Amino acid sequence: MVLVRSTRELAPDAAAAVALRPGPGEAPERAPGVAAYWGAGHVVALLSGRPVVVNGFGSYLDEATFWKLQRVTAEDPEAFDRWLEERRVGYVVTGAPYLGREVFTPGAGGFVLSPDAMRGLPMAPLVIAGSGIPDRGVPHLRHLMPIFASEQVVPGIAFTLPWMWTYARVPGARLAGRAGPGARVVLEVPFTERRRPHVWRGWADAGPDGRWELVVPLPTGLWRPTLRTAPEARLRVGPGEGVPVAIPEDAVRQGRTIEGPTPR
């Protein structure tokens, strides 16, 4: 048995692994596996007690799997979700130090995100809790819900960025409604990780008939030891203040449809 007094004492990958341990009496999961960067694989497998699809120093399942996670930012999100399903993987453990420097560019006060680069790397939002960047056309990740953030942050970045995130794979709640034809509908979910405030953003464009649908992997009212979301999100079109909306966690985990309020 590995004894841990406090996750604050642990390296980011070890803390992420400890947070993934199944609770006492927890029912077996259909998808208990973890996808992790190869250098973290042994630690995650040992401390979480879960199967890991890629481990370090050559003990990965196959070469194709190794390179898939090495180049994960370039993956198509829907195809990657299907791959996780096939491998019975329910969690992804990763972070900016493992995803390459191509999503960052020098800026005032340190490195900042490069939306131009991120648009060409569909899984790049893994570095920022899966959030999209609506005003720069960077889509959010629709099936990955952040559930853990490391205490340690990435040095040299102009904003506070956790070293490691853990995501749970979910169908995502389907938020639907009407807006003006072609309008960009934006959902903003305030959240804190390790007492540090952020805003997660997802977006969708309304069709010619004004109908829109937004697949949301992050519920409101989420409580985890390292990450919590606000009781309500805001749904808006343009620069308006938006309207409040609640997104229950069971809707996110079951893929239920929520008829959204008319954003403003």
Short mmCIF file of C-alpha atoms in Angstrom, two decimals:
data_model
loop_
_atom_site.label_atom_id
_atom_site.label_comp_id
_atom_site.label_asym_id
_atom_site.label_seq_id
_atom_site.Cartn_x
_atom_site.Cartn_y
_atom_site.Cartn_z
CA MET A 1 0.00 0.00 0.00
CA VAL A 2 1.22 3.49 -0.86
CA LEU A 3 0.62 5.94 1.99
CA VAL A 4 0.14 9.62 1.17
CA ARG A 5 -0.26 12.20 3.93
CA SER A 6 -1.25 15.11 1.69
CA THR A 7 -1.60 15.56 -2.08
CA ARG A 8 0.15 18.92 -1.66
CA GLU A 9 3.36 16.94 -1.13
CA LEU A 10 2.99 15.10 -4.43
CA ALA A 11 4.21 15.83 -7.94
CA PRO A 12 1.37 16.77 -10.33
CA ASP A 13 1.06 13.32 -11.93
CA ALA A 14 1.05 11.59 -8.54
CA ALA A 15 -1.58 13.95 -7.14
CA ALA A 16 -3.75 13.37 -10.22
CA ALA A 17 -3.40 9.61 -9.75
CA VAL A 18 -4.36 9.70 -6.06
CA ALA A 19 -7.45 11.75 -6.96
CA LEU A 20 -8.52 8.98 -9.36
CA ARG A 21 -8.57 6.20 -6.76
CA PRO A 22 -11.98 4.50 -6.64
CA GLY A 23 -13.83 5.16 -3.41
CA PRO A 24 -14.69 2.41 -0.89
CA GLY A 25 -17.57 0.29 -2.13
CA GLU A 26 -17.70 2.10 -5.46
CA ALA A 27 -19.41 0.09 -8.20
CA PRO A 28 -17.18 -1.19 -11.02
CA GLU A 29 -16.97 1.24 -13.93
CA ARG A 30 -17.68 0.39 -17.53
CA ALA A 31 -14.70 2.52 -18.60
CA PRO A 32 -12.17 2.55 -15.72
CA GLY A 33 -9.07 3.17 -17.87
CA VAL A 34 -6.84 6.23 -17.99
CA ALA A 35 -5.06 7.86 -20.94
CA ALA A 36 -1.86 9.53 -19.72
CA TYR A 37 1.33 10.91 -21.18
CA TRP A 38 3.88 8.08 -21.29
CA GLY A 39 6.17 9.66 -18.66
CA ALA A 40 3.30 9.71 -16.14
CA GLY A 41 1.88 6.30 -16.95
CA HIS A 42 3.62 4.15 -14.32
CA VAL A 43 2.89 6.64 -11.53
CA VAL A 44 -0.78 6.94 -12.51
CA ALA A 45 -1.20 3.16 -12.74
CA LEU A 46 0.50 2.54 -9.38
CA LEU A 47 -1.22 5.24 -7.34
CA SER A 48 -4.68 5.20 -8.95
CA GLY A 49 -5.07 1.43 -9.15
CA ARG A 50 -6.53 1.86 -12.65
CA PRO A 51 -5.41 0.46 -16.01
CA VAL A 52 -3.44 2.98 -18.05
CA VAL A 53 -3.28 2.74 -21.85
CA VAL A 54 0.24 4.21 -22.15
CA ASN A 55 3.08 3.69 -19.67
CA GLY A 56 6.67 4.84 -19.71
CA PHE A 57 9.93 3.36 -20.95
CA GLY A 58 8.47 1.22 -23.69
CA SER A 59 5.78 -0.64 -21.76
CA TYR A 60 2.94 0.87 -23.77
CA LEU A 61 0.42 -1.37 -25.49
CA ASP A 62 1.53 -0.60 -29.04
CA GLU A 63 3.41 2.03 -31.00
CA ALA A 64 0.26 3.54 -32.54
CA THR A 65 -1.21 4.16 -29.09
CA PHE A 66 2.01 5.78 -27.92
CA TRP A 67 2.06 8.24 -30.82
CA LYS A 68 -1.66 8.97 -30.56
CA LEU A 69 -1.16 10.41 -27.09
CA GLN A 70 2.13 12.08 -28.02
CA ARG A 71 0.32 13.98 -30.79
CA VAL A 72 -3.08 14.23 -29.13
CA THR A 73 -3.54 17.97 -29.81
CA ALA A 74 -3.86 17.21 -33.55
CA GLU A 75 -6.56 14.54 -33.04
CA ASP A 76 -10.14 15.06 -34.17
CA PRO A 77 -12.12 15.34 -30.89
CA GLU A 78 -15.02 13.14 -32.00
CA ALA A 79 -12.69 10.45 -33.37
CA PHE A 80 -10.61 10.62 -30.18
CA ASP A 81 -13.76 10.18 -28.09
CA ARG A 82 -14.65 7.05 -30.08
CA TRP A 83 -11.11 5.73 -29.57
CA LEU A 84 -11.41 6.25 -25.80
CA GLU A 85 -14.72 4.38 -25.87
CA GLU A 86 -13.16 1.43 -27.73
CA ARG A 87 -10.32 1.25 -25.19
CA ARG A 88 -12.71 1.55 -22.21
CA VAL A 89 -10.93 4.73 -21.15
CA GLY A 90 -12.93 7.02 -18.89
CA TYR A 91 -10.23 9.54 -17.90
CA VAL A 92 -7.52 11.64 -19.52
CA VAL A 93 -4.58 12.98 -17.49
CA THR A 94 -2.48 15.61 -19.23
CA GLY A 95 -1.31 19.23 -19.17
CA ALA A 96 0.53 21.95 -21.03
CA PRO A 97 4.07 20.60 -20.36
CA TYR A 98 3.13 17.37 -22.19
CA LEU A 99 1.30 18.91 -25.13
CA GLY A 100 4.07 20.89 -26.83
CA ARG A 101 4.88 24.57 -27.11
CA GLU A 102 3.00 25.13 -30.35
CA VAL A 103 -0.13 26.36 -28.56
CA PHE A 104 1.80 29.24 -26.94
CA THR A 105 3.45 32.38 -28.24
CA PRO A 106 5.57 35.03 -26.46
CA GLY A 107 3.54 37.87 -24.98
CA ALA A 108 3.57 40.53 -22.31
CA GLY A 109 4.47 39.00 -18.96
CA GLY A 110 5.29 35.58 -20.40
CA PHE A 111 3.89 33.08 -22.87
CA VAL A 112 0.24 33.43 -23.92
CA LEU A 113 -2.11 31.20 -25.89
CA SER A 114 -1.95 31.34 -29.69
CA PRO A 115 -5.56 31.02 -30.95
CA ASP A 116 -4.29 30.81 -34.52
CA ALA A 117 -2.25 27.73 -33.63
CA MET A 118 -5.07 26.29 -31.52
CA ARG A 119 -7.53 26.43 -34.42
CA GLY A 120 -5.26 23.99 -36.27
CA LEU A 121 -4.94 21.69 -33.23
CA PRO A 122 -8.47 20.58 -32.34
CA MET A 123 -7.53 19.03 -28.97
CA ALA A 124 -5.40 22.00 -27.87
CA PRO A 125 -8.05 23.16 -25.34
CA LEU A 126 -6.75 20.31 -23.15
CA VAL A 127 -4.30 22.91 -21.81
CA ILE A 128 -7.12 25.17 -20.50
CA ALA A 129 -9.73 22.82 -18.94
CA GLY A 130 -11.24 22.06 -22.37
CA SER A 131 -12.54 25.62 -22.75
CA GLY A 132 -13.08 27.19 -26.14
CA ILE A 133 -12.19 30.74 -27.17
CA PRO A 134 -15.41 31.99 -28.83
CA ASP A 135 -14.16 35.33 -30.13
CA ARG A 136 -11.23 33.62 -31.86
CA GLY A 137 -13.10 30.61 -33.22
CA VAL A 138 -11.46 27.96 -31.02
CA PRO A 139 -14.07 25.26 -30.23
CA HIS A 140 -14.42 23.74 -26.77
CA LEU A 141 -14.00 20.02 -26.09
CA ARG A 142 -17.49 18.56 -25.94
CA HIS A 143 -16.88 15.26 -24.11
CA LEU A 144 -14.18 15.96 -21.50
CA MET A 145 -15.16 17.30 -18.09
CA PRO A 146 -12.30 18.70 -15.95
CA ILE A 147 -12.33 17.09 -12.50
CA PHE A 148 -8.81 17.75 -11.16
CA ALA A 149 -6.24 20.56 -11.33
CA SER A 150 -2.73 20.41 -9.88
CA GLU A 151 -1.48 22.78 -7.20
CA GLN A 152 1.66 23.33 -9.28
CA VAL A 153 1.44 25.78 -12.17
CA VAL A 154 3.38 26.05 -15.41
CA PRO A 155 6.25 28.57 -15.08
CA GLY A 156 6.75 31.25 -17.73
CA ILE A 157 3.04 31.56 -18.59
CA ALA A 158 1.43 35.02 -18.41
CA PHE A 159 -1.63 33.64 -16.61
CA THR A 160 -2.13 31.02 -13.90
CA LEU A 161 -2.17 27.62 -15.59
CA PRO A 162 -2.19 24.31 -13.68
CA TRP A 163 0.58 21.91 -14.63
CA MET A 164 -1.84 18.99 -14.84
CA TRP A 165 -5.55 18.47 -15.55
CA THR A 166 -7.63 15.34 -15.25
CA TYR A 167 -10.74 14.95 -17.40
CA ALA A 168 -13.63 12.51 -17.12
CA ARG A 169 -15.11 11.34 -20.39
CA VAL A 170 -18.82 12.26 -20.59
CA PRO A 171 -21.51 12.41 -23.32
CA GLY A 172 -22.20 16.05 -22.42
CA ALA A 173 -25.55 17.75 -21.85
CA ARG A 174 -27.21 19.05 -25.01
CA LEU A 175 -28.29 22.64 -24.51
CA ALA A 176 -30.63 23.74 -27.32
CA GLY A 177 -32.61 26.84 -28.22
CA ARG A 178 -33.19 29.65 -30.71
CA ALA A 179 -31.34 32.85 -31.55
CA GLY A 180 -30.92 35.04 -34.61
CA PRO A 181 -29.86 33.17 -37.77
CA GLY A 182 -26.09 32.67 -37.72
CA ALA A 183 -25.73 34.15 -34.21
CA ARG A 184 -22.87 32.91 -32.05
CA VAL A 185 -24.26 31.61 -28.76
CA VAL A 186 -21.74 31.55 -25.90
CA LEU A 187 -22.00 29.70 -22.59
CA GLU A 188 -19.79 30.89 -19.72
CA VAL A 189 -19.26 28.73 -16.63
CA PRO A 190 -17.27 30.43 -13.85
CA PHE A 191 -15.10 28.00 -11.91
CA THR A 192 -12.22 27.92 -9.47
CA GLU A 193 -9.35 25.47 -9.35
CA ARG A 194 -7.22 25.51 -6.19
CA ARG A 195 -8.94 28.82 -5.27
CA ARG A 196 -7.84 30.37 -8.59
CA PRO A 197 -10.72 31.87 -10.64
CA HIS A 198 -11.35 31.12 -14.31
CA VAL A 199 -14.21 31.05 -16.84
CA TRP A 200 -14.88 28.01 -19.01
CA ARG A 201 -16.48 28.89 -22.36
CA GLY A 202 -18.33 26.86 -24.94
CA TRP A 203 -20.06 28.10 -28.06
CA ALA A 204 -22.17 27.20 -31.09
CA ASP A 205 -23.49 29.10 -34.10
CA ALA A 206 -27.22 29.17 -34.82
CA GLY A 207 -28.34 27.77 -38.16
CA PRO A 208 -30.30 29.66 -40.85
CA ASP A 209 -33.51 28.88 -38.93
CA GLY A 210 -32.04 30.23 -35.68
CA ARG A 211 -31.83 26.82 -34.01
CA TRP A 212 -28.65 26.03 -32.11
CA GLU A 213 -27.34 23.16 -30.01
CA LEU A 214 -24.42 23.28 -27.61
CA VAL A 215 -22.91 20.09 -26.16
CA VAL A 216 -21.68 20.98 -22.66
CA PRO A 217 -19.32 18.71 -20.67
CA LEU A 218 -19.03 20.96 -17.61
CA PRO A 219 -21.98 21.16 -15.21
CA THR A 220 -22.84 23.96 -12.85
CA GLY A 221 -22.66 23.24 -9.13
CA LEU A 222 -19.80 20.77 -9.60
CA TRP A 223 -17.79 20.13 -6.45
CA ARG A 224 -14.42 18.42 -6.43
CA PRO A 225 -11.61 18.87 -3.88
CA THR A 226 -9.53 20.83 -6.41
CA LEU A 227 -12.19 22.25 -8.76
CA ARG A 228 -15.64 23.80 -8.33
CA THR A 229 -18.09 25.46 -10.71
CA ALA A 230 -20.59 28.24 -10.02
CA PRO A 231 -24.25 27.38 -9.30
CA GLU A 232 -25.29 29.00 -12.58
CA ALA A 233 -23.77 29.58 -16.00
CA ARG A 234 -24.52 32.53 -18.32
CA LEU A 235 -25.80 32.11 -21.86
CA ARG A 236 -25.37 35.09 -24.16
CA VAL A 237 -25.28 36.36 -27.72
CA GLY A 238 -22.74 39.11 -28.40
CA PRO A 239 -21.52 41.34 -25.58
CA GLY A 240 -24.74 41.19 -23.53
CA GLU A 241 -24.76 40.08 -19.91
CA GLY A 242 -26.63 36.91 -20.83
CA VAL A 243 -29.26 34.87 -19.00
CA PRO A 244 -28.66 32.34 -16.21
CA VAL A 245 -28.89 28.62 -16.87
CA ALA A 246 -28.31 25.57 -14.65
CA ILE A 247 -26.71 22.42 -16.08
CA PRO A 248 -27.06 19.44 -13.71
CA GLU A 249 -24.19 16.97 -13.52
CA ASP A 250 -26.46 14.02 -14.26
CA ALA A 251 -27.52 15.72 -17.52
CA VAL A 252 -23.84 15.98 -18.47
CA ARG A 253 -23.14 12.35 -17.58
CA GLN A 254 -26.29 10.99 -19.26
CA GLY A 255 -26.25 13.17 -22.38
CA ARG A 256 -29.68 14.68 -21.69
CA THR A 257 -31.11 17.60 -23.67
CA ILE A 258 -31.86 20.86 -21.84
CA GLU A 259 -34.01 23.44 -23.58
CA GLY A 260 -32.03 26.61 -23.07
CA PRO A 261 -33.41 30.07 -22.31
CA THR A 262 -33.33 32.64 -25.09
CA PRO A 263 -29.90 34.27 -24.77
CA ARG A 264 -29.45 38.03 -24.98
#
